PDB file of C-alpha atoms and ligand atoms in Angstrom:
ATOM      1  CA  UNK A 263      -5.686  19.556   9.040  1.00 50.00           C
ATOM      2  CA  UNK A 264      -3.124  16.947   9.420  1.00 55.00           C
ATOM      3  CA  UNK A 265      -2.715  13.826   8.561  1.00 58.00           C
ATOM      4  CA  UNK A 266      -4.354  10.754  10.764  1.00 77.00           C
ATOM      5  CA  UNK A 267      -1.790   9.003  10.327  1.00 82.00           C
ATOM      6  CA  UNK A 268       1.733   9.295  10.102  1.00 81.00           C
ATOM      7  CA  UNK A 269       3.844   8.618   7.579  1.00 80.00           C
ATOM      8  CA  UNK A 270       5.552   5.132   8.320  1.00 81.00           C
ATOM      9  CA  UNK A 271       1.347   3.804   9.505  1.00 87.00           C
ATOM     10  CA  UNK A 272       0.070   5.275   5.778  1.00 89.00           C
ATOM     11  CA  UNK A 273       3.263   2.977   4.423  1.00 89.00           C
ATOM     12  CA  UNK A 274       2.154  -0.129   5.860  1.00 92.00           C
ATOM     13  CA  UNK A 275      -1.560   0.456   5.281  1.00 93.00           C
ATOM     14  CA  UNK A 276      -0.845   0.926   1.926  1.00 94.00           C
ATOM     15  CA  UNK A 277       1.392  -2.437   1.859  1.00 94.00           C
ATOM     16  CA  UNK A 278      -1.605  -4.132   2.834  1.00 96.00           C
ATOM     17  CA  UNK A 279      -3.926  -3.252   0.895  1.00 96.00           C
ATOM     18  CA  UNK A 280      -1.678  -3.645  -1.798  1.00 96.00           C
ATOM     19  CA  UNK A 281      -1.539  -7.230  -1.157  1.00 97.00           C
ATOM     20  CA  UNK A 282      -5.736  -7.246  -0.654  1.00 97.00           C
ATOM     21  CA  UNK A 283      -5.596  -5.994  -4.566  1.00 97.00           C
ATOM     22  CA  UNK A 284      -3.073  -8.063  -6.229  1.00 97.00           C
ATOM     23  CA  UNK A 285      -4.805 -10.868  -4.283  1.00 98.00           C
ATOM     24  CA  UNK A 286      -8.446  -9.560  -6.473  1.00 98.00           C
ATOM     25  CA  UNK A 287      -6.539  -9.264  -9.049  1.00 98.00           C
ATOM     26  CA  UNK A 288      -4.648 -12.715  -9.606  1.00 98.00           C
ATOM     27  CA  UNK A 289      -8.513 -13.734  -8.670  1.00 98.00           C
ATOM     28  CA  UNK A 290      -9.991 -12.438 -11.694  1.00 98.00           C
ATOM     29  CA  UNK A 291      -7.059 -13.530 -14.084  1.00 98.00           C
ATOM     30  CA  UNK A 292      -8.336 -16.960 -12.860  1.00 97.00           C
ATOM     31  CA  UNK A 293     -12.041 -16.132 -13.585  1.00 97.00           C
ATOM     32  CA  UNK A 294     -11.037 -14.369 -17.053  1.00 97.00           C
ATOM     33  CA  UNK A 295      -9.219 -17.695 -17.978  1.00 95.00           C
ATOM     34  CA  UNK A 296     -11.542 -20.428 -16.590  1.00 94.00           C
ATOM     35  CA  UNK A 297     -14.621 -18.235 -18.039  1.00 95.00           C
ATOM     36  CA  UNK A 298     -12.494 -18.112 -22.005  1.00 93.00           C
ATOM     37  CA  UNK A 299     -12.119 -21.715 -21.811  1.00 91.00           C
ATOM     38  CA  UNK A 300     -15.498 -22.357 -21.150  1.00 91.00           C
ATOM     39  CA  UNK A 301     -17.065 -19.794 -23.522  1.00 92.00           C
ATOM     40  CA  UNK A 302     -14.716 -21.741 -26.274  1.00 88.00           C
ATOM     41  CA  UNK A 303     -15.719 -24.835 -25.249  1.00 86.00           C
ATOM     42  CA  UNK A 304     -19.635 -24.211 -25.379  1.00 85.00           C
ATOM     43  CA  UNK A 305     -20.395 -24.013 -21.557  1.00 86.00           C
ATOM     44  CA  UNK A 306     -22.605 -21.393 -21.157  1.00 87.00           C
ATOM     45  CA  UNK A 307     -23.109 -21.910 -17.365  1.00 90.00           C
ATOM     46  CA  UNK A 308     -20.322 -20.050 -15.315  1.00 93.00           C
ATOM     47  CA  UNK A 309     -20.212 -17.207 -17.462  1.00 94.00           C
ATOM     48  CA  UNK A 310     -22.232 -14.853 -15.764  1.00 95.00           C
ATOM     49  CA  UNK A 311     -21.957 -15.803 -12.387  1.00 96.00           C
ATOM     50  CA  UNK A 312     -17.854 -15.306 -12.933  1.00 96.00           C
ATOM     51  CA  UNK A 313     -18.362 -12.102 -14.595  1.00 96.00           C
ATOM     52  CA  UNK A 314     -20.629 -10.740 -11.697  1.00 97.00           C
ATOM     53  CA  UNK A 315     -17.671 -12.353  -9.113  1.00 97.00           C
ATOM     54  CA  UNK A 316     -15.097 -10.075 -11.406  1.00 97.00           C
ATOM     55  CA  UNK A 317     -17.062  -6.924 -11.214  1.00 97.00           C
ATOM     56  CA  UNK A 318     -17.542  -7.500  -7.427  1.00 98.00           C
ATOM     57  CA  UNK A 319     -13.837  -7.903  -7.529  1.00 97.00           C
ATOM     58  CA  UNK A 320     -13.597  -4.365  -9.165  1.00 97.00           C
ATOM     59  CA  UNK A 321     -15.673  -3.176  -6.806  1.00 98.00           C
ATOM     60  CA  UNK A 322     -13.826  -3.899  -3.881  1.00 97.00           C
ATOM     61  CA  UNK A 323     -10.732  -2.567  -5.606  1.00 97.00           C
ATOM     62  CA  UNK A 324     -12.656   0.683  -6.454  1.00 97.00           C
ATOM     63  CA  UNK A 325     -13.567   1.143  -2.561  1.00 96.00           C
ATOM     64  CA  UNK A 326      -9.647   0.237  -1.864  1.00 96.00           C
ATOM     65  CA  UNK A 327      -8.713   3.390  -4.287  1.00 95.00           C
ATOM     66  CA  UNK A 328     -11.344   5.861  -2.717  1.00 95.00           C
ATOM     67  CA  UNK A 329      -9.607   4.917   0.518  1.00 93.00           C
ATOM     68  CA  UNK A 330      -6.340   5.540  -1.408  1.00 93.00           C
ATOM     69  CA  UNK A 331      -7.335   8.960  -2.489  1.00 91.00           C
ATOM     70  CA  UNK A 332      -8.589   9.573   1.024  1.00 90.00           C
ATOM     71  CA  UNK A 333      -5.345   8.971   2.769  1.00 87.00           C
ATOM     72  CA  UNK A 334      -3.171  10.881   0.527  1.00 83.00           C
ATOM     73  CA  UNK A 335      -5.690  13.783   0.583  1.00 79.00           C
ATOM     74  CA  UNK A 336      -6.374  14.570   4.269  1.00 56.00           C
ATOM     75  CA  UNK A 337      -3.406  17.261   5.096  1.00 43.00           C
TER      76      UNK A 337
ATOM     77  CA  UNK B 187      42.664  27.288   7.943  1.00 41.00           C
ATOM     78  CA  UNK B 188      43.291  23.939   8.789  1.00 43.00           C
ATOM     79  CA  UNK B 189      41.002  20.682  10.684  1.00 45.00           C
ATOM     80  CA  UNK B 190      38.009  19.028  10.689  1.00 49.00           C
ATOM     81  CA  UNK B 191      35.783  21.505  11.796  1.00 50.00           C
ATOM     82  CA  UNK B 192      32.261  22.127  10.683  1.00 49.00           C
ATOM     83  CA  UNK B 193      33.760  24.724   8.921  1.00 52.00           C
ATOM     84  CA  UNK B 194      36.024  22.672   6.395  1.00 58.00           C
ATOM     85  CA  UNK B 195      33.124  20.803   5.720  1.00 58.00           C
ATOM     86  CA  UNK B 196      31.734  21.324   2.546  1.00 57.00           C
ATOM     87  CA  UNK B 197      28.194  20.115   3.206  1.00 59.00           C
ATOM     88  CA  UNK B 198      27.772  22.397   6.276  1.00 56.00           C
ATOM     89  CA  UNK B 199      24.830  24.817   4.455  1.00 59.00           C
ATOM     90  CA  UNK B 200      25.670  28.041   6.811  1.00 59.00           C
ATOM     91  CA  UNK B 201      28.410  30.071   6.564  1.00 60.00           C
ATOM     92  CA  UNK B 202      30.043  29.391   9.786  1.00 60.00           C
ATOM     93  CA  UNK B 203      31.690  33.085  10.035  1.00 59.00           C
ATOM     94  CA  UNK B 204      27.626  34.506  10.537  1.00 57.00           C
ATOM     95  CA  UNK B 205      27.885  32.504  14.242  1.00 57.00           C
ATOM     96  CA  UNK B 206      30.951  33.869  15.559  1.00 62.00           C
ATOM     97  CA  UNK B 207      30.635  35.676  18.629  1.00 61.00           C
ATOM     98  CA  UNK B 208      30.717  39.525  18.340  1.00 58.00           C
ATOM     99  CA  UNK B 209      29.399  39.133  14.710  1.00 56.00           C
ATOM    100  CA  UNK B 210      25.939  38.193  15.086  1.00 54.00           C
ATOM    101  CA  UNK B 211      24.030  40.886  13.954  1.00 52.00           C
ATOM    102  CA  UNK B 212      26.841  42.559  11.921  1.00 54.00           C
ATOM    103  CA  UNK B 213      25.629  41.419   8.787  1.00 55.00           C
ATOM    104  CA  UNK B 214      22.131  42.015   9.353  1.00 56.00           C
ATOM    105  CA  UNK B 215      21.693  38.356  10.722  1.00 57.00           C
ATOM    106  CA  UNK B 216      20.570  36.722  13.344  1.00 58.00           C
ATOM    107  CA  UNK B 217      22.727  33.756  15.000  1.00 56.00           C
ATOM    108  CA  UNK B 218      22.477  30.920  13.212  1.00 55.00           C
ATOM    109  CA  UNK B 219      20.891  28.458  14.816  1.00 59.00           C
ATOM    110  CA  UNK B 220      17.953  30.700  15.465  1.00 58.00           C
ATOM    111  CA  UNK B 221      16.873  30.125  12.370  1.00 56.00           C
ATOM    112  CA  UNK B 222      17.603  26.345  12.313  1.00 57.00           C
ATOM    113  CA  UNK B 223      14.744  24.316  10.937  1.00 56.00           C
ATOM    114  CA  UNK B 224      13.301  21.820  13.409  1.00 58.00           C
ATOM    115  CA  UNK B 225      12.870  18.636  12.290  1.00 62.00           C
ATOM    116  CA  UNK B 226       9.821  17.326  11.233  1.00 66.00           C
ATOM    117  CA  UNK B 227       9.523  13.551  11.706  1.00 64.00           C
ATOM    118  CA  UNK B 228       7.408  13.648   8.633  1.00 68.00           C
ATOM    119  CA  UNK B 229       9.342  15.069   6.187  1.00 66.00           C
ATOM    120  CA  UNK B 230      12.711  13.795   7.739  1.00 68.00           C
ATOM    121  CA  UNK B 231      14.582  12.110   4.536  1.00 70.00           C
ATOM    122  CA  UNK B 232      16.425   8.628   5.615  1.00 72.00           C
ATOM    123  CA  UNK B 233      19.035   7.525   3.098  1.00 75.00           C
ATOM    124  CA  UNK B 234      18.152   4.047   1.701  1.00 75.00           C
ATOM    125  CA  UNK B 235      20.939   2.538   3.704  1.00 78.00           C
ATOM    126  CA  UNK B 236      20.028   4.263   7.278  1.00 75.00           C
ATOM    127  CA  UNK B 237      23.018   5.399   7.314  1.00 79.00           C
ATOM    128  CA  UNK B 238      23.051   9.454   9.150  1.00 77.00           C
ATOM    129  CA  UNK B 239      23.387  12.137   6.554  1.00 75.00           C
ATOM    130  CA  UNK B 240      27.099  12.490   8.053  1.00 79.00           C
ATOM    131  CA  UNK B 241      28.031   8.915   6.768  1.00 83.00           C
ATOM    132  CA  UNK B 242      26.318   9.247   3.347  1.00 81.00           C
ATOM    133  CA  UNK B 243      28.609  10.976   0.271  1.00 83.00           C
ATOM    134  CA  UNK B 244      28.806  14.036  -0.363  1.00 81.00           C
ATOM    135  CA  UNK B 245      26.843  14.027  -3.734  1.00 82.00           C
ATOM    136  CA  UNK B 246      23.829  12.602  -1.545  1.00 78.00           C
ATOM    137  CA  UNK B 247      23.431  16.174   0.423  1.00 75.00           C
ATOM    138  CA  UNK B 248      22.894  17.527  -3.560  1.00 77.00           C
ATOM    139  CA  UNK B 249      19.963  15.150  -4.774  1.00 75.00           C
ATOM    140  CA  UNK B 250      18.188  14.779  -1.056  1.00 71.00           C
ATOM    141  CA  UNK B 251      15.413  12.051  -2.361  1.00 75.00           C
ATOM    142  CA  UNK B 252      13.190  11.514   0.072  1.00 76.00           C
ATOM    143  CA  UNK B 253      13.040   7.676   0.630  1.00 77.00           C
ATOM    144  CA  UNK B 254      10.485   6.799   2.357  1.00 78.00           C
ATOM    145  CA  UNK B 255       8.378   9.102   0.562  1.00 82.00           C
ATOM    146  CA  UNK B 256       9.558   7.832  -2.651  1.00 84.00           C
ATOM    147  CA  UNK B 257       9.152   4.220  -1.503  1.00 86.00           C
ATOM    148  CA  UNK B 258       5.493   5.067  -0.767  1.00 89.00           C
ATOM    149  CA  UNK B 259       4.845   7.109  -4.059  1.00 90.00           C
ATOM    150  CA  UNK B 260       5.904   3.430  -6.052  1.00 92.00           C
ATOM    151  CA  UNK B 261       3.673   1.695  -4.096  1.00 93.00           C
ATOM    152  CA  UNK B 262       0.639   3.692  -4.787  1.00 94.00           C
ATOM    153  CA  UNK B 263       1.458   4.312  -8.288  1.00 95.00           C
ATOM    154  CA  UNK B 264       1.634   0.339  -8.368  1.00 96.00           C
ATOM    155  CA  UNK B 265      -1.518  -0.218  -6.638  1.00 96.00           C
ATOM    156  CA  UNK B 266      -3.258   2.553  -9.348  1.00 96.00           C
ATOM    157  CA  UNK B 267      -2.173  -0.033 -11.790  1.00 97.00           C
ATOM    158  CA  UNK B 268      -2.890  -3.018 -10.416  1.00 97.00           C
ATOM    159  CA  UNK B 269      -6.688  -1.575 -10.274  1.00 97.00           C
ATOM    160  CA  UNK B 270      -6.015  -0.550 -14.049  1.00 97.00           C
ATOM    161  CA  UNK B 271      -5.607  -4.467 -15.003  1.00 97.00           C
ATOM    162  CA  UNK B 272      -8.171  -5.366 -12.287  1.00 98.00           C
ATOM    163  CA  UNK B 273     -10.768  -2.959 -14.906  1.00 98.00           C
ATOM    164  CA  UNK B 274      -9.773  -4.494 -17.637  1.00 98.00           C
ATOM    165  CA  UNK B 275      -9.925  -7.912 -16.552  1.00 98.00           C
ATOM    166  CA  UNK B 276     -13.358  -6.788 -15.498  1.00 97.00           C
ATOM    167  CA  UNK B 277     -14.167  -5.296 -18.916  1.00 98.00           C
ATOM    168  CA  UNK B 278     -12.867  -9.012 -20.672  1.00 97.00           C
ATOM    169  CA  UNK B 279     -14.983 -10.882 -18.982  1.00 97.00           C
ATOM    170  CA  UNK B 280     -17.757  -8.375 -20.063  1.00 97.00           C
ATOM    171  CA  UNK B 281     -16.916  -9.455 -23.449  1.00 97.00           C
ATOM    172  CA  UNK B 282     -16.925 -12.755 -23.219  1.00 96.00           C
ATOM    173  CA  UNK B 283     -20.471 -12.271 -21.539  1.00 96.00           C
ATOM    174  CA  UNK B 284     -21.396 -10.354 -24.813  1.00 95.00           C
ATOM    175  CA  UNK B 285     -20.072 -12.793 -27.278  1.00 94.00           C
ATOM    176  CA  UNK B 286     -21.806 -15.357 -25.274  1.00 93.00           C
ATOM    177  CA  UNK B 287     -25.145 -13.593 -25.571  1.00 93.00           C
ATOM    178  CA  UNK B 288     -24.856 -12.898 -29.261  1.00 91.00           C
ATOM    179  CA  UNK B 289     -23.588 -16.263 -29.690  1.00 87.00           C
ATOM    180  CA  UNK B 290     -26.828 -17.999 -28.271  1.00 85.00           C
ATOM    181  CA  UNK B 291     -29.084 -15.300 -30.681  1.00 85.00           C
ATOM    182  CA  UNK B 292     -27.099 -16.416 -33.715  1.00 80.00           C
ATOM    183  CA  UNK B 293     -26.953 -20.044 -32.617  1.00 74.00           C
ATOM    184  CA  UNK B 294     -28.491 -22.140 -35.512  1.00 76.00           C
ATOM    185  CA  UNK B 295     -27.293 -25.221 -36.591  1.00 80.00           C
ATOM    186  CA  UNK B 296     -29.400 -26.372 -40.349  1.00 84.00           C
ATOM    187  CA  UNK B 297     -29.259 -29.417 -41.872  1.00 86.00           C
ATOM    188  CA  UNK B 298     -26.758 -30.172 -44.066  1.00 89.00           C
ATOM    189  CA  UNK B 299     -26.165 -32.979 -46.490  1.00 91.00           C
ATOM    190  CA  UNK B 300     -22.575 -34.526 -46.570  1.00 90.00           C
ATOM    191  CA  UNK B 301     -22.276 -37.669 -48.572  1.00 90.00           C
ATOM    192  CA  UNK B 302     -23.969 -40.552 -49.182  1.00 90.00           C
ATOM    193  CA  UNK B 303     -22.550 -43.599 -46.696  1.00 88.00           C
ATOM    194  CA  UNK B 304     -21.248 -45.878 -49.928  1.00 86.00           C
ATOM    195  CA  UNK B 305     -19.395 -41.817 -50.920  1.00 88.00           C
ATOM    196  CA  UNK B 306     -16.952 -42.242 -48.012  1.00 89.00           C
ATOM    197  CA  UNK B 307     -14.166 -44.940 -48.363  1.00 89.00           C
ATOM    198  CA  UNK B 308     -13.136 -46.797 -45.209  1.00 90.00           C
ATOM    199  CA  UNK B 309     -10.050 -45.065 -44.004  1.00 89.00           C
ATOM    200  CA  UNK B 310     -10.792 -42.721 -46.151  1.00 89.00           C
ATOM    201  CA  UNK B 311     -12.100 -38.857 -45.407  1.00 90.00           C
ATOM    202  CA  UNK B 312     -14.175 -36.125 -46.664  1.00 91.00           C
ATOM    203  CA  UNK B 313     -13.908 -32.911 -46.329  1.00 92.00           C
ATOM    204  CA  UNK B 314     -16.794 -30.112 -46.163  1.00 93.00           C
ATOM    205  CA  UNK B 315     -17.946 -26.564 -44.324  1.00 92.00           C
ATOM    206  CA  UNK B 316     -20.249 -26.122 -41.758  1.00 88.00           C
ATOM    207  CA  UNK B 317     -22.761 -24.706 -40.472  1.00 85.00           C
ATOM    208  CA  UNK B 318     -21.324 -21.177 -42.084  1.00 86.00           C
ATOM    209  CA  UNK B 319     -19.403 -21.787 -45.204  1.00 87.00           C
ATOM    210  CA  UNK B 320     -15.981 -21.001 -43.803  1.00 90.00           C
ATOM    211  CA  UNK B 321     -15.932 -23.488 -41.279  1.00 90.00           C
ATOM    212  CA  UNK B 322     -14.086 -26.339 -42.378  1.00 93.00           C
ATOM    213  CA  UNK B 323     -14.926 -29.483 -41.352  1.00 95.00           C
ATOM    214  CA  UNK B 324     -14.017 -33.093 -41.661  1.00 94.00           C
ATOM    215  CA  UNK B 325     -16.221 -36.457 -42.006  1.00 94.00           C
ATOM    216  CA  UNK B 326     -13.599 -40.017 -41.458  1.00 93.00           C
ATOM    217  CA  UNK B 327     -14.475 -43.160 -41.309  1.00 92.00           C
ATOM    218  CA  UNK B 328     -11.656 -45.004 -39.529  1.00 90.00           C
ATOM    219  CA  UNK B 329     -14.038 -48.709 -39.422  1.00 88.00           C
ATOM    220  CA  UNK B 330     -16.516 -49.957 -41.355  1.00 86.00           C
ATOM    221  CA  UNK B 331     -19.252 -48.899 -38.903  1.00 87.00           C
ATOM    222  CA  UNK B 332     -17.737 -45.637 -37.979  1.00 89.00           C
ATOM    223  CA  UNK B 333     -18.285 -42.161 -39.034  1.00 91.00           C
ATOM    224  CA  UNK B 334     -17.522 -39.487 -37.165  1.00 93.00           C
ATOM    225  CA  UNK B 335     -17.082 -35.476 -38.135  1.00 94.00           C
ATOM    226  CA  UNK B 336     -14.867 -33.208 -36.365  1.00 95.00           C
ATOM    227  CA  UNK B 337     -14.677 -29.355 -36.734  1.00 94.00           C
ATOM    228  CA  UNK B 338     -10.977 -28.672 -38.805  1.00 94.00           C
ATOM    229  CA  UNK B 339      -9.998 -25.930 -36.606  1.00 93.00           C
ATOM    230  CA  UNK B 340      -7.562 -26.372 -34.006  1.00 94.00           C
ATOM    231  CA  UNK B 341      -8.386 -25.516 -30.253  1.00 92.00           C
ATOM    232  CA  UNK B 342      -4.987 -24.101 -30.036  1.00 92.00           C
ATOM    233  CA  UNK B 343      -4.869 -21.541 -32.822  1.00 92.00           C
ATOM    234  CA  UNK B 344      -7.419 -22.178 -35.357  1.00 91.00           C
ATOM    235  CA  UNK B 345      -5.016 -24.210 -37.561  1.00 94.00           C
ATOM    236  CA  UNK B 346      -6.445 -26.429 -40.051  1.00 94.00           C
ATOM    237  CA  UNK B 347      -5.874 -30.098 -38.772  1.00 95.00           C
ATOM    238  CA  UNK B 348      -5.698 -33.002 -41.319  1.00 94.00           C
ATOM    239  CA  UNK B 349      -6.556 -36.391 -40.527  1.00 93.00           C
ATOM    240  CA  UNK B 350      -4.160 -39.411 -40.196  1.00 93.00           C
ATOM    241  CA  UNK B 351      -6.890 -42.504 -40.196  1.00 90.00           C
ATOM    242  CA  UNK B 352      -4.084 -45.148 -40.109  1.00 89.00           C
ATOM    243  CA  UNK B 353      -2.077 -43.342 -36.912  1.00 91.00           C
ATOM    244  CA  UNK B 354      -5.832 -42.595 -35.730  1.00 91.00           C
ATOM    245  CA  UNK B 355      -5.160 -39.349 -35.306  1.00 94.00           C
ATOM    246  CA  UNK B 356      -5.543 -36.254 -36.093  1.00 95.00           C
ATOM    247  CA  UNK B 357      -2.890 -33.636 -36.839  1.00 96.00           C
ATOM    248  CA  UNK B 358      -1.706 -30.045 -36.273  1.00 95.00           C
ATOM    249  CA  UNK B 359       0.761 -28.893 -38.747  1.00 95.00           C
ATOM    250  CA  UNK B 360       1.310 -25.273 -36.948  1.00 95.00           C
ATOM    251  CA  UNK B 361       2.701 -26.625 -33.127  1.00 95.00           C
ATOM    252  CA  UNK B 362       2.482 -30.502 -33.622  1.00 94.00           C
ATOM    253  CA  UNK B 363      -0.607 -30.722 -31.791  1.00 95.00           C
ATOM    254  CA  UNK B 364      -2.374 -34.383 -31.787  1.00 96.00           C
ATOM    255  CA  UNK B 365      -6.367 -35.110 -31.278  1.00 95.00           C
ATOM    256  CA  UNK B 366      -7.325 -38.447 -30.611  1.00 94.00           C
ATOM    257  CA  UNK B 367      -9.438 -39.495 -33.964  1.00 93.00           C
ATOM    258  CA  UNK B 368     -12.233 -41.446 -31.901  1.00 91.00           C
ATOM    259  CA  UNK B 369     -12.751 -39.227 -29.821  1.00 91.00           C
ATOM    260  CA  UNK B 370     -11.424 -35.888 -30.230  1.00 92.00           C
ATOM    261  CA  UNK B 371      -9.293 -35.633 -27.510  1.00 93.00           C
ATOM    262  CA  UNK B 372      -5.960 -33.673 -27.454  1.00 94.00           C
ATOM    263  CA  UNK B 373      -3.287 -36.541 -26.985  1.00 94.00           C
ATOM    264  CA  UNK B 374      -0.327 -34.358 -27.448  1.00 93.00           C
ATOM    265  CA  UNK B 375       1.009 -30.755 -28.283  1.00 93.00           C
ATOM    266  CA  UNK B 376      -0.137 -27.144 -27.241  1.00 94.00           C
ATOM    267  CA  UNK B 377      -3.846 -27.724 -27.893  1.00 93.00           C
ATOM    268  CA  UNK B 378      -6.186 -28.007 -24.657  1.00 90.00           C
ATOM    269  CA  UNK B 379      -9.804 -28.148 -25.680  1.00 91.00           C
ATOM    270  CA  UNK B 380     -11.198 -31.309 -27.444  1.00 93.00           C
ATOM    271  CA  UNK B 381     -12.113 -30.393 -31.469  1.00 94.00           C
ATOM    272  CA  UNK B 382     -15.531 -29.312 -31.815  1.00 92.00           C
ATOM    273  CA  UNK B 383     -17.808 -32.742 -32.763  1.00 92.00           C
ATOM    274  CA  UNK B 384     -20.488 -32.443 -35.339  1.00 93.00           C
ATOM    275  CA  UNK B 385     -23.476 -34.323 -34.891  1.00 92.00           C
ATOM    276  CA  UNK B 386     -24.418 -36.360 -37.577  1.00 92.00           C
ATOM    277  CA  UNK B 387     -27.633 -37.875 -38.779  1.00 91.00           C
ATOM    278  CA  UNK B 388     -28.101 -40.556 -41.254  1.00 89.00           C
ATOM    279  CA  UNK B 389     -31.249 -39.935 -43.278  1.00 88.00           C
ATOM    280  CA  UNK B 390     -31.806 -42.880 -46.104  1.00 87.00           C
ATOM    281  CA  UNK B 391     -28.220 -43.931 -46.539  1.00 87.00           C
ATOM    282  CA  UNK B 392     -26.928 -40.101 -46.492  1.00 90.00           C
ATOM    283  CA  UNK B 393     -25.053 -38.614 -43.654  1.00 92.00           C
ATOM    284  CA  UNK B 394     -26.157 -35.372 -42.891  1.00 92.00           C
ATOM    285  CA  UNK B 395     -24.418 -32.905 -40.572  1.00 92.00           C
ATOM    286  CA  UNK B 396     -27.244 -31.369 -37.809  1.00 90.00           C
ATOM    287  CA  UNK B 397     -25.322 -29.375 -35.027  1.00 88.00           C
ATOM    288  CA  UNK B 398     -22.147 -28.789 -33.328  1.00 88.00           C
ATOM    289  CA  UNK B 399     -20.965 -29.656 -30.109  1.00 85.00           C
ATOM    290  CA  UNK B 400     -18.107 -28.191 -28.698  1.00 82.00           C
ATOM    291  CA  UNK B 401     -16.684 -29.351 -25.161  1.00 78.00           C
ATOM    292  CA  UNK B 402     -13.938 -27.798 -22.687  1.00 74.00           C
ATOM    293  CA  UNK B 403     -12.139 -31.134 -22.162  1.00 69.00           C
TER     294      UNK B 403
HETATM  295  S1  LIG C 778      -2.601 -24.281 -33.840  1.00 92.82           S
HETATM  296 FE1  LIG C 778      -2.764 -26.401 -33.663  1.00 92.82          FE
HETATM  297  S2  LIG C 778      -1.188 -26.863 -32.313  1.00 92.82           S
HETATM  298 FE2  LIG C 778      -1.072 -24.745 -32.426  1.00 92.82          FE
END
C-alpha cells in the first residue's frame, strides 16, 4: 500500500504536531515546578489535580506518537 | 578526447560508449536510457541548498543524503524525545504525589518542651531539633514580648541559617540568602520559600514547640 500522504504533507504534519508536544511539554514543566513548590511549602491542594492535568498531558502525547508510528508505517 | 560532453564528466554513472549507435546490443546491453530509472517524486534527493545535482560538487554525487528525508528523520527522532521528557515529567509529578501521601501518614507533630521564658535572653537565641531529632531549629526573641521559632533549614538548599537578632535577620552562609526575622520572609538571595514557622505554645512560663507550618511564600 502506499503512503496517504506524500512526503513533503507527512513533513509538515509532523512539524505540527511537533509544536502540539513541545507545547504539552513546556506545560507540564510548569505543573512539575508549581506542584514542587507547593509540596515544599505544605500546600497539599493542587497536587493531585496537577498530576492528573500531567498525565492527561502524557496522554495526549501518547495518542500524538501512535499517530507517529501510524504515518511512518503505512507503505 | 577533448570538451564538455557528458562523457568528460566524471559524475555521468553510464559508460557513454554502451549508447553509441551501432553498439547497442554489442555488449550484451540494451541502450542506455532504457534502463534509466524514473524518478520518483518520493525518493527524489534535493541538496540542502536546492541547488540541481549539476550545480552541487562533485563529492555530493558520492554521499547522496537524502535531505528531506533526513530533515524528517530529526524531527521525529526529536518528537520521540520530547514524549521521553513529557513521561518523565509525568512520572515526577507522580512522586511528588507519593511523597505527599506518605507525608500526610507520617505527619505528627508532639509536644515538645523548649525553654522556660526567663531561659531565653532578649536578643538572644536558642537553638533545638524538632519534631524528628535532626531537624534543627531555632527559638529568638528579638523584643521583650516576642518569641518566635523558625525551622534552621534553608528553602534554598537546606543550609543551616543562623540568626542575626540585631540586623533582624536571618542568615544563609551557603548563597547569602536573607529571611526576614519577624516574619520569615526571604528578603534577599537565592532562597524563594518563607522558612518553615514552628508553632509555639506557652504552657506555665515554658515555651513548648507543637507543630510546623510551612508556607510557599
Ligand atoms: S542554601 Fe541558603 S541561600 Fe542557598
Amino acid at each position: 500500500m502506499r503512503r496517504p500522504f506524500s512526503r513533503k504533507q507527512r513533513g509538515t504534519i509532523l512539524a505540527g504536531m511537533l509544536a502540539f508536544v513541545m507545547l504539552l511539554v513546556v506545560l507540564q514543566l510548569w505543573l512539575l515546578s508549581a506542584t514542587m513548590n507547593a509540596y515544599l511549602g505544605g500546600d497539599e491542594s493542587v497536587i493531585w489535580p496537577a498530576t492528573v492535568a500531567s498525565f492527561l498531558c502524557l496522554l495526549l502525547n501518547g495518542g500524538l506518537l501512535r499517530y507517529l508510528y501510524k504515518l511512518d508505517g503505512t507503505r | 578526447m577533448s570538451g564538455d560532453g557528458p562523457e568528460d564528466d566524471p559524475r555521468s554513472p553510464l559508460d557513454p560508449l554502451l549508447d553509441t549507435p551501432r553498439r547497442e546490443g554489442l555488449t550484451g546491453t540494451a541502450p542506455a536510457d532504457r534502463y534509466k530509472p524514473v524518478a520518483d517524486p518520493e525518493l527524489v534527493t534535493t541538496p540542502p541548498d536546492g541547488r540541481p545535482m549539476e550545480l552541487q560538487p562533485a563529492w555530493r554525487t558520492d554521499f547522496p543524503v537524502d535531505w528531506p528525508q533526513d530533515h524528517y528523520v530529526e524531527r521525529r527522532d526529536f518528537m520521540k524525545f520530547m514524549i521521553l521528557t513529557s513521561l518523565a515529567f509525568a512520572v515526577g509529578q507522580a512522586w511528588i504525589a507519593a511523597m505527599s501521601w506518605l507525608r500526610r501518614r507520617r505527619d505528627r507533630h508532639p509536644e515538645l518542651r523548649i525553654a522556660r521564658i526567663d531561659e531565653v535572653p532578649v536578643g538572644g537565641a536558642i537553638e533545638f531539633a524538632y519534631p524528628e531529632p535532626h531537624d534543627a531549629c531555632v527559638l529568638v526573641r528579638p523584643r521583650e514580648d516576642l518569641l518566635i521559632a523558625y525551622s534552621q533549614r534553608c528553602t534554598h538548599l537546606s543550609c543551616a541559617v543562623r540568626p542575626q537578632v540585631d540586623r533582624g535577620v536571618f542568615h544563609c552562609p551557603c548563597h547569602e540568602g536573607r529571611f526576614d526575622m519577624e516574619t520569615g520572609r526571604p528578603l534577599a538571595g537565592p532562597p524563594r520559600r518563607a522558612l518553615s514557622r514552628i508553632v509555639l505554645a506557652n504552657r506555665g512560663g515554658a515555651i513548648y514547640a507543637v507543630g510546623v507550618e510551612e508556607r510557599t511564600i
